[in-house]
XYZ file of C-alpha atoms in Angstrom:
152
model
C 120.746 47.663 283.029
C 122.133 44.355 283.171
C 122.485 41.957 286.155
C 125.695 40.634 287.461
C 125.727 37.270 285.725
C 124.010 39.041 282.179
C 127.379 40.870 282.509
C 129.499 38.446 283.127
C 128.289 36.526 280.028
C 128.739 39.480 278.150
C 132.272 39.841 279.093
C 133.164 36.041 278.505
C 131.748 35.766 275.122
C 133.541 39.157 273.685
C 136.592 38.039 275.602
C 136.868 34.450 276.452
C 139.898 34.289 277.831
C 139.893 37.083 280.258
C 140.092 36.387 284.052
C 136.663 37.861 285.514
C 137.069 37.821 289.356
C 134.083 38.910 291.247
C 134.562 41.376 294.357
C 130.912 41.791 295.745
C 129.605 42.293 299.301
C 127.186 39.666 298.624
C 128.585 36.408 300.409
C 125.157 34.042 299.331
C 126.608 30.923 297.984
C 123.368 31.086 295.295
C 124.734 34.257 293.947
C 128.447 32.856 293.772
C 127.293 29.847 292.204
C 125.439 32.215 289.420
C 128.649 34.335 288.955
C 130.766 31.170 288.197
C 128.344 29.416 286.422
C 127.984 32.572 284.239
C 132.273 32.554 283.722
C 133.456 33.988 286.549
C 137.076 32.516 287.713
C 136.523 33.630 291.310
C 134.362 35.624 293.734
C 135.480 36.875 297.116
C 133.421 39.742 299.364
C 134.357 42.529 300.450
C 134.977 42.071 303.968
C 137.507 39.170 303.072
C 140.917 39.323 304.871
C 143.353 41.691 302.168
C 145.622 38.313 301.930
C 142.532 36.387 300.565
C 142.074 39.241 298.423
C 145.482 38.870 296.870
C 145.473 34.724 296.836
C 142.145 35.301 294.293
C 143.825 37.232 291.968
C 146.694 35.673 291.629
C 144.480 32.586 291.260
C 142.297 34.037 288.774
C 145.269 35.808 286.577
C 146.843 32.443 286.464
C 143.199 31.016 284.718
C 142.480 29.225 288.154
C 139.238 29.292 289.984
C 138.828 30.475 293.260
C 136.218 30.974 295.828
C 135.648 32.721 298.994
C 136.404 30.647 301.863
C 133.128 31.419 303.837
C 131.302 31.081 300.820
C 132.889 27.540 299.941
C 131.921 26.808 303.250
C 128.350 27.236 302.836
C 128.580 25.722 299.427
C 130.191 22.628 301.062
C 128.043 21.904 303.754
C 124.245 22.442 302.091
C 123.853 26.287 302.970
C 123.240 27.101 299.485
C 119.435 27.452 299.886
C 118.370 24.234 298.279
C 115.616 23.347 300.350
C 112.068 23.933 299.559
C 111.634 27.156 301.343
C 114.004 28.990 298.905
C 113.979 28.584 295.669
C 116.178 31.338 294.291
C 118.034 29.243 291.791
C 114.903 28.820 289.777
C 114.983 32.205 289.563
C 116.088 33.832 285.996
C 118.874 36.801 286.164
C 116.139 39.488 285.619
C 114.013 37.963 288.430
C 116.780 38.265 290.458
C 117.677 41.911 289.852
C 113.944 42.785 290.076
C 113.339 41.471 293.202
C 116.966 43.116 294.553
C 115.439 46.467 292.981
C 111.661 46.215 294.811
C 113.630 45.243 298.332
C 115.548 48.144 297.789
C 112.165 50.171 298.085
C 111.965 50.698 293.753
C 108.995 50.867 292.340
C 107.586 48.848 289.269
C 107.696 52.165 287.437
C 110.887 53.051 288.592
C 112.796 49.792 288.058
C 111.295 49.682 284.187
C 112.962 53.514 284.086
C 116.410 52.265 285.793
C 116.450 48.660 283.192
C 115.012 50.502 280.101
C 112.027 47.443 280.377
C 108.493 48.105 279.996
C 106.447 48.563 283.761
C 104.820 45.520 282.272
C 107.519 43.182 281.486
C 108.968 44.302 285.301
C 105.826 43.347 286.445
C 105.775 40.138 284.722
C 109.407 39.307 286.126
C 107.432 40.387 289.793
C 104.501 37.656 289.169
C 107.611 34.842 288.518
C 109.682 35.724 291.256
C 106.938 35.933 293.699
C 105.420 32.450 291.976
C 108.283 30.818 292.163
C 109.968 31.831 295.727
C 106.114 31.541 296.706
C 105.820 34.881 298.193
C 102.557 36.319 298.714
C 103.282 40.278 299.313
C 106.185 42.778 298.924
C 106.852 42.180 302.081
C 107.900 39.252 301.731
C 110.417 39.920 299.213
C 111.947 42.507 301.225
C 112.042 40.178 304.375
C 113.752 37.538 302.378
C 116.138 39.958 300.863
C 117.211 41.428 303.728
C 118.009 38.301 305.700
C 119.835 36.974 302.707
C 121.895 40.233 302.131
C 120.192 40.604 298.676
C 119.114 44.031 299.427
C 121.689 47.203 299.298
């Protein structure tokens, strides 16, 4: 029931010191920046080259940080979704998983079920998300999703 970055602060505070390197097949430079703001070392997709692969853990066993190059790309040159249009940083971790969990066609009922939350306090996290990446409709949710990758 918890999100990627709930879990990765989970991780960090039992275990400070352990090397927590992210292999994800979402390459969004908002959700890297989440994962390594939350105490990841590294992040690198899934479709990386198998000798990027290895570079990040070496990286990240040897307590250095490392970073998809694609995704430090995007980072580097404004991709990151900081205009006005999206507004996904604002988003809380919850909000985040909720609105990953209604693009992938889930229910209010059946995301409360799958995160042991009440329907209400899903729906709550729903009224935020859509508030604050001014959505107007489910639709919209899964049409952003889906052209970010956010969606499974």
């Amino acid at each position: 029931g918890l999100s990627g970055d709930e879990l990765i602060a989970s991780v960090r505070a039992r275990h400070p010191r352990l090397p927590i390197l992210i292999l994800t097949m979402h390459n969004e430079a908002q959700i890297a920046q989440r994962a390594m703001r939350a105490g990841a070392l590294g992040y690198v997709t899934k479709d990386s080259n198998p000798a990027i692969l290895l570079t990040a853990i070496r990286k990240v066993a040897a307590g250095q940080r490392f970073l998809a190059p694609e995704i430090a790309e995007k980072i580097a040159f404004g991709e990151c979704g900081d205009n006005d249009e999206s507004n996904i940083e604002a988003l809380s971790s919850r909000e985040l998983q909720v609105m990953r969990l209604l693009a992938d066609g889930l229910g209010v009922n059946e995301i409360a079920r799958k995160l042991s939350i009440s329907n209400k306090t899903v729906s709550t996290h729903k009224a935020r998300l859509m508030e604050k990446m001014r959505f107007a409709s489910n639709a919209d949710i899964v049409k952003y999703a889906m052209a970010n990758r956010l969606a499974v």
